[in-house]
mmCIF file of C-alpha atoms and ligand atoms in Angstrom:
data_model
loop_
_atom_site.group_PDB
_atom_site.id
_atom_site.type_symbol
_atom_site.label_atom_id
_atom_site.label_comp_id
_atom_site.label_asym_id
_atom_site.label_seq_id
_atom_site.Cartn_x
_atom_site.Cartn_y
_atom_site.Cartn_z
ATOM 1 C CA MET A 675 0.000 0.000 0.000
ATOM 2 C CA ASN A 676 1.381 3.366 -0.982
ATOM 3 C CA ALA A 677 2.250 5.481 2.059
ATOM 4 C CA PHE A 678 1.079 8.543 0.089
ATOM 5 C CA ALA A 679 -2.129 7.316 -1.459
ATOM 6 C CA GLY A 680 -3.981 10.440 -0.276
ATOM 7 C CA THR A 681 -2.947 14.077 -0.033
ATOM 8 C CA PRO A 682 0.777 14.240 0.715
ATOM 9 C CA PRO A 683 2.004 16.163 3.747
ATOM 10 C CA ALA A 684 3.202 19.703 3.083
ATOM 11 C CA PRO A 685 6.767 20.057 1.786
ATOM 12 C CA MET A 686 9.296 21.345 4.290
ATOM 13 C CA SER A 687 11.606 23.220 1.925
ATOM 14 C CA LEU A 688 11.534 25.219 -1.262
ATOM 15 C CA LEU A 689 14.750 25.577 -3.234
ATOM 16 C CA ALA A 690 14.330 28.817 -5.161
ATOM 17 C CA GLU A 691 16.881 28.699 -7.975
ATOM 18 C CA LEU A 692 16.704 32.357 -8.863
ATOM 19 C CA THR A 693 19.152 32.210 -11.759
ATOM 20 C CA HIS A 694 21.654 29.920 -13.431
ATOM 21 C CA ARG A 695 24.003 32.869 -13.994
ATOM 22 C CA CYS A 696 27.192 32.527 -11.958
ATOM 23 C CA PRO A 697 30.687 34.027 -12.004
ATOM 24 C CA LEU A 698 32.132 30.590 -11.163
ATOM 25 C CA GLN A 699 32.490 27.597 -13.475
ATOM 26 C CA CYS A 700 32.745 24.684 -11.052
ATOM 27 C CA PRO A 701 33.200 21.403 -12.934
ATOM 28 C CA TYR A 702 30.814 19.660 -10.507
ATOM 29 C CA CYS A 703 28.012 22.209 -10.750
ATOM 30 C CA SER A 704 24.695 20.693 -9.663
ATOM 31 C CA ASN A 705 22.697 22.807 -12.116
ATOM 32 C CA PRO A 706 21.405 20.940 -15.164
ATOM 33 C CA VAL A 707 23.663 20.488 -18.162
ATOM 34 C CA ALA A 708 21.349 22.769 -20.186
ATOM 35 C CA LEU A 709 21.054 26.064 -18.282
ATOM 36 C CA ASP A 710 18.121 28.504 -18.248
ATOM 37 C CA ARG A 711 19.008 31.785 -19.941
ATOM 38 C CA ARG A 712 18.537 35.179 -18.312
ATOM 39 C CA GLU A 713 15.643 36.169 -20.583
ATOM 40 C CA THR A 714 13.638 33.121 -19.453
ATOM 41 C CA GLU A 715 14.008 33.858 -15.712
ATOM 42 C CA LEU A 716 10.917 34.484 -13.594
ATOM 43 C CA GLU A 717 10.241 38.136 -12.923
ATOM 44 C CA THR A 718 10.170 39.576 -9.425
ATOM 45 C CA SER A 719 6.351 39.586 -9.311
ATOM 46 C CA GLU A 720 6.316 35.898 -10.258
ATOM 47 C CA TRP A 721 8.769 34.966 -7.509
ATOM 48 C CA LEU A 722 6.731 36.967 -4.983
ATOM 49 C CA ARG A 723 3.667 34.928 -5.944
ATOM 50 C CA VAL A 724 5.653 31.674 -5.673
ATOM 51 C CA LEU A 725 6.690 32.637 -2.151
ATOM 52 C CA ASP A 726 3.064 33.450 -1.231
ATOM 53 C CA GLU A 727 1.977 30.062 -2.549
ATOM 54 C CA ALA A 728 4.809 28.253 -0.771
ATOM 55 C CA ALA A 729 3.859 29.760 2.583
ATOM 56 C CA ALA A 730 0.180 28.930 2.002
ATOM 57 C CA LEU A 731 1.153 25.343 1.146
ATOM 58 C CA GLY A 732 2.970 24.972 4.472
ATOM 59 C CA VAL A 733 6.595 25.298 3.378
ATOM 60 C CA LEU A 734 8.817 26.259 6.339
ATOM 61 C CA GLN A 735 12.145 27.121 4.729
ATOM 62 C CA VAL A 736 13.161 28.811 1.525
ATOM 63 C CA HIS A 737 16.680 28.402 0.202
ATOM 64 C CA PHE A 738 17.640 31.143 -2.257
ATOM 65 C CA SER A 739 20.078 29.523 -4.619
ATOM 66 C CA GLY A 740 21.366 29.536 -8.175
ATOM 67 C CA GLY A 741 23.682 29.787 -10.035
ATOM 68 C CA GLU A 742 24.661 32.708 -7.910
ATOM 69 C CA PRO A 743 21.490 34.203 -6.371
ATOM 70 C CA MET A 744 23.281 37.490 -5.698
ATOM 71 C CA ALA A 745 23.298 38.019 -9.480
ATOM 72 C CA ARG A 746 19.602 38.907 -9.080
ATOM 73 C CA ALA A 747 19.070 42.589 -8.269
ATOM 74 C CA ASP A 748 15.789 41.762 -6.500
ATOM 75 C CA LEU A 749 17.281 39.304 -3.993
ATOM 76 C CA ALA A 750 16.761 41.527 -0.926
ATOM 77 C CA GLU A 751 13.163 42.204 -1.986
ATOM 78 C CA LEU A 752 12.490 38.476 -2.255
ATOM 79 C CA VAL A 753 14.118 37.803 1.121
ATOM 80 C CA ARG A 754 12.037 40.559 2.715
ATOM 81 C CA HIS A 755 8.856 39.104 1.278
ATOM 82 C CA ALA A 756 9.692 35.572 2.408
ATOM 83 C CA ALA A 757 10.613 36.731 5.899
ATOM 84 C CA GLY A 758 7.341 38.682 6.090
ATOM 85 C CA LEU A 759 5.491 35.450 5.330
ATOM 86 C CA GLY A 760 7.222 33.764 8.271
ATOM 87 C CA LEU A 761 9.467 31.597 6.096
ATOM 88 C CA TYR A 762 12.966 30.744 7.348
ATOM 89 C CA THR A 763 15.310 32.261 4.782
ATOM 90 C CA ASN A 764 18.653 30.782 3.790
ATOM 91 C CA LEU A 765 21.012 32.194 1.172
ATOM 92 C CA ILE A 766 23.221 29.683 -0.662
ATOM 93 C CA THR A 767 26.016 31.748 -2.165
ATOM 94 C CA SER A 768 29.584 31.651 -3.416
ATOM 95 C CA GLY A 769 30.115 35.006 -1.675
ATOM 96 C CA VAL A 770 32.076 36.485 -4.572
ATOM 97 C CA MET A 771 29.424 39.156 -5.245
ATOM 98 C CA MET A 772 28.909 40.086 -1.595
ATOM 99 C CA ASP A 773 30.079 43.359 -0.061
ATOM 100 C CA ALA A 774 29.179 45.283 3.085
ATOM 101 C CA VAL A 775 26.292 47.103 1.374
ATOM 102 C CA SER A 776 24.650 44.005 -0.118
ATOM 103 C CA LEU A 777 25.044 42.052 3.119
ATOM 104 C CA ALA A 778 23.493 44.892 5.146
ATOM 105 C CA ALA A 779 20.531 44.990 2.737
ATOM 106 C CA LEU A 780 19.968 41.256 3.107
ATOM 107 C CA VAL A 781 20.229 41.376 6.883
ATOM 108 C CA ALA A 782 17.816 44.316 7.006
ATOM 109 C CA ALA A 783 15.442 42.320 4.811
ATOM 110 C CA GLY A 784 15.362 39.582 7.455
ATOM 111 C CA LEU A 785 17.799 36.978 6.119
ATOM 112 C CA ASP A 786 18.134 34.209 8.724
ATOM 113 C CA HIS A 787 21.177 32.244 7.564
ATOM 114 C CA VAL A 788 23.920 32.059 4.954
ATOM 115 C CA GLN A 789 25.534 28.983 3.462
ATOM 116 C CA LEU A 790 28.821 30.096 1.951
ATOM 117 C CA SER A 791 30.596 27.743 -0.426
ATOM 118 C CA PHE A 792 34.344 27.303 -0.773
ATOM 119 C CA GLN A 793 35.955 25.222 -3.497
ATOM 120 C CA ASP A 794 39.108 24.534 -1.476
ATOM 121 C CA VAL A 795 41.174 25.839 1.421
ATOM 122 C CA ASP A 796 44.144 26.309 -0.888
ATOM 123 C CA PRO A 797 43.610 29.516 -2.958
ATOM 124 C CA ALA A 798 45.241 28.113 -6.097
ATOM 125 C CA GLY A 799 43.164 24.945 -5.910
ATOM 126 C CA ALA A 800 39.998 26.936 -5.207
ATOM 127 C CA GLU A 801 40.527 29.287 -8.120
ATOM 128 C CA ARG A 802 41.414 26.449 -10.472
ATOM 129 C CA ILE A 803 38.095 24.737 -9.663
ATOM 130 C CA GLY A 804 35.973 27.893 -9.597
ATOM 131 C CA GLY A 805 37.683 29.467 -12.584
ATOM 132 C CA LEU A 806 37.622 32.962 -11.041
ATOM 133 C CA ARG A 807 40.896 34.695 -10.304
ATOM 134 C CA GLY A 808 40.764 36.424 -6.928
ATOM 135 C CA GLY A 809 37.661 34.445 -5.983
ATOM 136 C CA GLN A 810 39.122 33.030 -2.749
ATOM 137 C CA ALA A 811 39.996 36.482 -1.402
ATOM 138 C CA ARG A 812 36.463 37.664 -2.111
ATOM 139 C CA LYS A 813 35.007 34.669 -0.275
ATOM 140 C CA LEU A 814 37.228 35.251 2.730
ATOM 141 C CA GLU A 815 36.131 38.883 2.808
ATOM 142 C CA ALA A 816 32.473 37.830 2.592
ATOM 143 C CA ALA A 817 32.998 35.476 5.533
ATOM 144 C CA ARG A 818 34.692 38.258 7.508
ATOM 145 C CA LEU A 819 31.745 40.580 6.884
ATOM 146 C CA MET A 820 29.283 37.930 7.972
ATOM 147 C CA ALA A 821 31.229 37.117 11.126
ATOM 148 C CA ALA A 822 31.313 40.828 11.972
ATOM 149 C CA ASP A 823 27.551 41.034 11.437
ATOM 150 C CA GLY A 824 26.885 37.893 13.441
ATOM 151 C CA ILE A 825 24.483 36.304 10.960
ATOM 152 C CA PRO A 826 24.426 32.501 11.391
ATOM 153 C CA LEU A 827 26.881 31.025 8.922
ATOM 154 C CA THR A 828 27.471 27.564 7.496
ATOM 155 C CA ILE A 829 30.551 27.054 5.365
ATOM 156 C CA ASN A 830 30.367 24.398 2.696
ATOM 157 C CA PHE A 831 33.329 22.637 1.097
ATOM 158 C CA VAL A 832 32.671 20.363 -1.855
ATOM 159 C CA ILE A 833 35.354 17.707 -1.856
ATOM 160 C CA HIS A 834 36.687 15.290 -4.467
ATOM 161 C CA ARG A 835 39.869 13.403 -5.285
ATOM 162 C CA GLN A 836 41.764 16.627 -6.041
ATOM 163 C CA ASN A 837 41.229 18.314 -2.660
ATOM 164 C CA CYS A 838 40.057 15.694 -0.149
ATOM 165 C CA ASP A 839 43.492 15.432 1.457
ATOM 166 C CA ARG A 840 42.949 18.959 2.838
ATOM 167 C CA VAL A 841 39.827 18.266 4.927
ATOM 168 C CA THR A 842 41.597 19.012 8.218
ATOM 169 C CA ASP A 843 42.637 22.459 6.975
ATOM 170 C CA MET A 844 39.167 23.127 5.533
ATOM 171 C CA ILE A 845 37.525 22.521 8.884
ATOM 172 C CA ALA A 846 40.138 24.644 10.652
ATOM 173 C CA LEU A 847 39.430 27.508 8.230
ATOM 174 C CA ALA A 848 35.678 27.269 8.843
ATOM 175 C CA HIS A 849 36.305 27.462 12.592
ATOM 176 C CA LYS A 850 38.665 30.401 12.207
ATOM 177 C CA LEU A 851 36.104 32.247 10.071
ATOM 178 C CA GLY A 852 33.488 31.967 12.820
ATOM 179 C CA ALA A 853 31.121 29.471 11.200
ATOM 180 C CA ALA A 854 28.810 27.580 13.534
ATOM 181 C CA ARG A 855 28.601 24.698 11.083
ATOM 182 C CA VAL A 856 30.740 23.298 8.282
ATOM 183 C CA GLU A 857 29.624 20.875 5.605
ATOM 184 C CA ILE A 858 32.197 18.586 4.047
ATOM 185 C CA ALA A 859 30.301 17.196 1.105
ATOM 186 C CA HIS A 860 31.676 14.860 -1.525
ATOM 187 C CA VAL A 861 30.577 15.601 -5.060
ATOM 188 C CA GLN A 862 27.502 13.652 -6.142
ATOM 189 C CA TYR A 863 27.620 12.587 -9.752
ATOM 190 C CA HIS A 864 24.718 14.346 -11.424
ATOM 191 C CA GLY A 865 24.706 16.896 -14.227
ATOM 192 C CA TRP A 866 28.064 18.456 -14.931
ATOM 193 C CA ALA A 867 29.759 16.392 -12.222
ATOM 194 C CA GLN A 868 28.995 13.262 -14.160
ATOM 195 C CA VAL A 869 30.900 14.672 -17.128
ATOM 196 C CA ASN A 870 33.935 15.000 -14.836
ATOM 197 C CA ARG A 871 33.430 11.865 -12.768
ATOM 198 C CA ASP A 872 36.842 10.289 -13.406
ATOM 199 C CA ALA A 873 38.546 13.567 -12.483
ATOM 200 C CA LEU A 874 36.595 13.876 -9.222
ATOM 201 C CA LEU A 875 35.762 10.449 -7.788
ATOM 202 C CA PRO A 876 38.138 9.527 -4.933
ATOM 203 C CA ASN A 877 39.398 6.007 -4.408
ATOM 204 C CA ARG A 878 38.705 4.058 -1.224
ATOM 205 C CA ASP A 879 41.935 5.109 0.505
ATOM 206 C CA GLN A 880 41.274 8.786 -0.174
ATOM 207 C CA LEU A 881 37.721 8.450 1.119
ATOM 208 C CA ASP A 882 38.867 6.663 4.282
ATOM 209 C CA ALA A 883 41.487 9.350 4.959
ATOM 210 C CA ALA A 884 38.883 12.122 4.547
ATOM 211 C CA THR A 885 36.472 10.286 6.849
ATOM 212 C CA LEU A 886 39.198 9.919 9.491
ATOM 213 C CA ALA A 887 39.987 13.644 9.225
ATOM 214 C CA VAL A 888 36.326 14.475 9.865
ATOM 215 C CA GLN A 889 36.198 12.135 12.877
ATOM 216 C CA GLN A 890 39.334 13.673 14.363
ATOM 217 C CA ALA A 891 37.998 17.196 13.819
ATOM 218 C CA ARG A 892 34.728 16.313 15.555
ATOM 219 C CA THR A 893 36.756 15.275 18.589
ATOM 220 C CA LEU A 894 38.946 18.383 18.397
ATOM 221 C CA TYR A 895 36.190 21.008 18.005
ATOM 222 C CA GLY A 896 33.370 19.345 19.947
ATOM 223 C CA ASP A 897 30.363 21.632 20.383
ATOM 224 C CA ALA A 898 32.289 24.628 19.037
ATOM 225 C CA LEU A 899 31.700 23.560 15.443
ATOM 226 C CA ALA A 900 29.019 21.282 13.998
ATOM 227 C CA ILE A 901 30.488 19.174 11.181
ATOM 228 C CA ASP A 902 28.224 17.607 8.551
ATOM 229 C CA TYR A 903 29.795 15.007 6.311
ATOM 230 C CA VAL A 904 28.377 13.688 3.047
ATOM 231 C CA THR A 905 30.123 10.670 1.540
ATOM 232 C CA PRO A 906 30.052 9.799 -2.168
ATOM 233 C CA ASP A 907 27.149 7.463 -2.893
ATOM 234 C CA TYR A 908 29.231 5.124 -5.033
ATOM 235 C CA HIS A 909 31.390 3.937 -2.128
ATOM 236 C CA GLY A 910 28.353 3.089 -0.015
ATOM 237 C CA THR A 911 26.217 -0.043 -0.119
ATOM 238 C CA ARG A 912 22.946 1.500 1.061
ATOM 239 C CA PRO A 913 21.316 4.321 -0.894
ATOM 240 C CA LYS A 914 20.581 7.639 0.761
ATOM 241 C CA PRO A 915 16.953 8.790 0.987
ATOM 242 C CA CYS A 916 17.455 11.329 -1.779
ATOM 243 C CA MET A 917 15.504 14.534 -1.055
ATOM 244 C CA GLY A 918 13.920 12.666 1.873
ATOM 245 C CA GLY A 919 11.877 10.761 -0.717
ATOM 246 C CA TRP A 920 10.620 11.958 -4.100
ATOM 247 C CA GLY A 921 7.824 14.487 -3.694
ATOM 248 C CA GLN A 922 7.729 14.196 0.094
ATOM 249 C CA ARG A 923 9.646 17.051 1.685
ATOM 250 C CA PHE A 924 11.091 19.222 -1.009
ATOM 251 C CA LEU A 925 10.337 21.159 -4.153
ATOM 252 C CA ASN A 926 12.618 23.051 -6.452
ATOM 253 C CA VAL A 927 11.611 25.970 -8.668
ATOM 254 C CA THR A 928 14.022 26.551 -11.545
ATOM 255 C CA PRO A 929 14.971 30.025 -12.820
ATOM 256 C CA ALA A 930 12.419 29.675 -15.625
ATOM 257 C CA GLY A 931 9.692 28.511 -13.232
ATOM 258 C CA GLU A 932 9.589 24.753 -13.706
ATOM 259 C CA VAL A 933 8.767 22.905 -10.496
ATOM 260 C CA LEU A 934 10.898 19.819 -9.835
ATOM 261 C CA PRO A 935 10.947 17.188 -7.086
ATOM 262 C CA CYS A 936 14.769 17.377 -7.080
ATOM 263 C CA HIS A 937 17.431 19.537 -8.684
ATOM 264 C CA ALA A 938 18.442 16.856 -11.202
ATOM 265 C CA ALA A 939 14.966 15.658 -12.197
ATOM 266 C CA GLN A 940 15.233 17.115 -15.707
ATOM 267 C CA SER A 941 17.833 14.410 -16.419
ATOM 268 C CA ILE A 942 14.987 11.869 -16.483
ATOM 269 C CA PRO A 943 13.676 11.773 -20.054
ATOM 270 C CA GLY A 944 9.990 11.773 -20.855
ATOM 271 C CA MET A 945 8.887 13.655 -17.748
ATOM 272 C CA VAL A 946 6.864 16.847 -18.019
ATOM 273 C CA PHE A 947 7.472 19.341 -15.244
ATOM 274 C CA PRO A 948 4.753 21.899 -14.543
ATOM 275 C CA SER A 949 5.493 25.613 -14.444
ATOM 276 C CA VAL A 950 4.512 28.163 -11.831
ATOM 277 C CA ARG A 951 3.560 30.309 -14.823
ATOM 278 C CA HIS A 952 0.631 27.984 -15.540
ATOM 279 C CA ALA A 953 -0.322 26.348 -12.243
ATOM 280 C CA GLY A 954 -0.291 26.999 -8.509
ATOM 281 C CA LEU A 955 2.231 25.310 -6.220
ATOM 282 C CA ARG A 956 -0.445 23.467 -4.227
ATOM 283 C CA ALA A 957 -1.977 21.878 -7.321
ATOM 284 C CA ILE A 958 1.502 20.944 -8.538
ATOM 285 C CA TRP A 959 2.551 19.462 -5.215
ATOM 286 C CA GLU A 960 -0.629 17.489 -4.663
ATOM 287 C CA SER A 961 -1.461 16.216 -8.104
ATOM 288 C CA ALA A 962 1.115 16.896 -10.847
ATOM 289 C CA PRO A 963 2.107 13.561 -12.447
ATOM 290 C CA ALA A 964 5.802 14.469 -12.106
ATOM 291 C CA PHE A 965 5.444 14.588 -8.314
ATOM 292 C CA GLN A 966 3.323 11.438 -8.138
ATOM 293 C CA ARG A 967 5.639 9.397 -10.369
ATOM 294 C CA PHE A 968 8.054 8.177 -7.659
ATOM 295 C CA ARG A 969 6.222 9.284 -4.522
ATOM 296 C CA GLY A 970 5.728 6.605 -1.876
ATOM 297 C CA THR A 971 6.393 2.946 -2.698
ATOM 298 C CA ASP A 972 3.965 1.835 -5.435
ATOM 299 C CA TRP A 973 6.449 2.537 -8.232
ATOM 300 C CA MET A 974 9.161 0.348 -6.718
ATOM 301 C CA SER A 975 10.526 -2.824 -8.219
ATOM 302 C CA GLU A 976 10.162 -6.041 -6.216
ATOM 303 C CA THR A 977 13.767 -5.623 -4.992
ATOM 304 C CA CYS A 978 12.817 -2.415 -3.178
ATOM 305 C CA ARG A 979 9.268 -3.355 -2.292
ATOM 306 C CA SER A 980 10.428 -6.406 -0.366
ATOM 307 C CA CYS A 981 13.094 -4.435 1.524
ATOM 308 C CA ALA A 982 12.632 -3.556 5.198
ATOM 309 C CA LEU A 983 14.251 -0.170 4.519
ATOM 310 C CA LYS A 984 11.909 0.905 1.709
ATOM 311 C CA GLU A 985 10.357 3.661 3.828
ATOM 312 C CA VAL A 986 13.754 4.669 5.187
ATOM 313 C CA ASP A 987 15.680 5.222 1.960
ATOM 314 C CA TRP A 988 12.595 5.491 -0.318
ATOM 315 C CA GLY A 989 14.477 3.587 -3.012
ATOM 316 C CA GLY A 990 17.418 6.000 -3.086
ATOM 317 C CA CYS A 991 17.997 8.385 -5.954
ATOM 318 C CA ARG A 992 15.893 8.228 -9.126
ATOM 319 C CA CYS A 993 18.297 10.411 -11.077
ATOM 320 C CA GLN A 994 21.207 8.136 -10.166
ATOM 321 C CA ALA A 995 19.201 5.078 -11.219
ATOM 322 C CA MET A 996 18.537 6.823 -14.538
ATOM 323 C CA ALA A 997 22.159 7.843 -15.034
ATOM 324 C CA LEU A 998 23.613 4.425 -14.275
ATOM 325 C CA THR A 999 20.987 2.001 -15.586
ATOM 326 C CA GLY A 1000 18.886 4.051 -18.012
ATOM 327 C CA ASP A 1001 15.793 3.183 -15.951
ATOM 328 C CA PRO A 1002 14.610 5.756 -13.369
ATOM 329 C CA SER A 1003 12.402 3.104 -11.714
ATOM 330 C CA ALA A 1004 15.311 0.756 -11.058
ATOM 331 C CA THR A 1005 16.650 0.118 -7.579
ATOM 332 C CA ASP A 1006 19.356 2.687 -6.912
ATOM 333 C CA PRO A 1007 22.450 0.841 -8.188
ATOM 334 C CA VAL A 1008 24.554 1.865 -5.203
ATOM 335 C CA CYS A 1009 22.422 -0.543 -3.143
ATOM 336 C CA SER A 1010 24.089 -3.916 -2.581
ATOM 337 C CA ARG A 1011 20.715 -5.561 -3.383
ATOM 338 C CA SER A 1012 20.519 -3.890 -6.778
ATOM 339 C CA PRO A 1013 20.959 -6.209 -9.773
ATOM 340 C CA ALA A 1014 22.980 -3.349 -11.303
ATOM 341 C CA ARG A 1015 25.449 -2.871 -8.419
ATOM 342 C CA GLU A 1016 28.189 -4.198 -10.708
ATOM 343 C CA VAL A 1017 27.841 -0.975 -12.742
ATOM 344 C CA VAL A 1018 28.997 1.039 -9.722
ATOM 345 C CA ASP A 1019 31.724 -1.444 -8.857
ATOM 346 C CA ARG A 1020 33.040 -1.243 -12.413
ATOM 347 C CA ILE A 1021 33.162 2.562 -12.208
ATOM 348 C CA LEU A 1022 35.049 2.416 -8.899
ATOM 349 C CA ALA A 1023 37.496 -0.154 -10.261
ATOM 350 C CA GLY A 1024 38.055 1.933 -13.387
ATOM 351 C CA VAL A 1025 38.984 5.231 -11.722
ATOM 352 C CA PRO A 1026 42.263 6.173 -13.426
ATOM 353 C CA ASP A 1027 45.374 6.694 -11.282
ATOM 354 C CA GLN A 1028 45.922 10.067 -12.910
ATOM 355 C CA ALA A 1029 42.950 12.452 -12.833
ATOM 356 C CA PRO A 1030 41.994 13.535 -16.373
ATOM 357 C CA GLU A 1031 41.622 17.219 -17.291
ATOM 358 C CA LEU A 1032 38.505 18.912 -15.934
ATOM 359 C CA ALA A 1033 35.812 20.056 -18.354
ATOM 360 C CA TYR A 1034 34.513 23.474 -17.283
ATOM 361 C CA ARG A 1035 31.099 25.033 -17.602
ATOM 362 C CA ARG A 1036 30.703 28.111 -19.763
ATOM 363 C CA PHE A 1037 29.632 31.431 -18.270
ATOM 364 C CA LEU A 1038 26.109 32.605 -18.883
ATOM 365 C CA SER A 1039 25.552 36.326 -19.193
HETATM 366 FE FE1 FES B 2392 16.910 13.392 -8.370
HETATM 367 FE FE2 FES B 2392 18.157 12.087 -6.374
HETATM 368 S S1 FES B 2392 18.866 13.834 -7.479
HETATM 369 S S2 FES B 2392 16.120 11.827 -7.084
#
């Protein structure tokens, strides 16, 4: 019996991808391979309506993201509107466009929290990944401004085989910058990251060393710094409950207004995603076929349906199943019970000793 046969519970979070424009070119960008252009972006009035509808639907948190959300001139207006609706507001930013004036405007608008991303602790490594000369200095300055303001700050490091031996220094930098929380998150292989998988996927020894560094830092910093750690799916044997289950806790509005159950859902062919330009969020959440498709357990193969963990991991990641097996309904192939687990094992065994050149994203104006 499907756990969501009736009206689903309200989503907890809205990811508002305000734009795909970004001054950085990270080769593991989680945005889709085909980016939305500036002229297709939702207008301010449309985003204000989306926020109204999200609050009415019961959403608790809105994450303003991108691309680089600070590329939108109306960001403070959107934050102010969301805060006025009682939504918890989080800004996910690279920090390279932040200065004292823009931070003050966001704080005055009611911004609750900032998640600031770093590509590395080593400036040369960071700028090689991000593709922006001087980017690390701008990020450090943004962190300094935020610490001086006192706004709650999480620092995020995306790690991979080319920087995961610096986890100890990354965590030390986050502590020094005054963050209350640091996320050490391995790249997940969707979108552009999949293009660069061989250049980014660590081997088992590298992963174990990074995990040990996180454990040691947790002991060292204790309650002074919360440390979140996300391991690469491929090295695991149990899938993660991606997005907390498809269509259960999360919705994502793209720059052009498409509503997705996850940020990578457009990689699944044949699916039609509704637009906020043509339908309300409640109708989309409760009855759009794209949200029903993998909600609950009815869609699962027998491998998942017979598993005691089916309502714990919700079958894992549909986009990963699509990418690795060509079938979005398949058991997530990272699962040891998956008939396609050998696909993942072959990828892990085939990681070259020497990382190939990275393929970079192009800027969008
Ligand atoms: Fe789409 Fe996991 S990223 S379901």
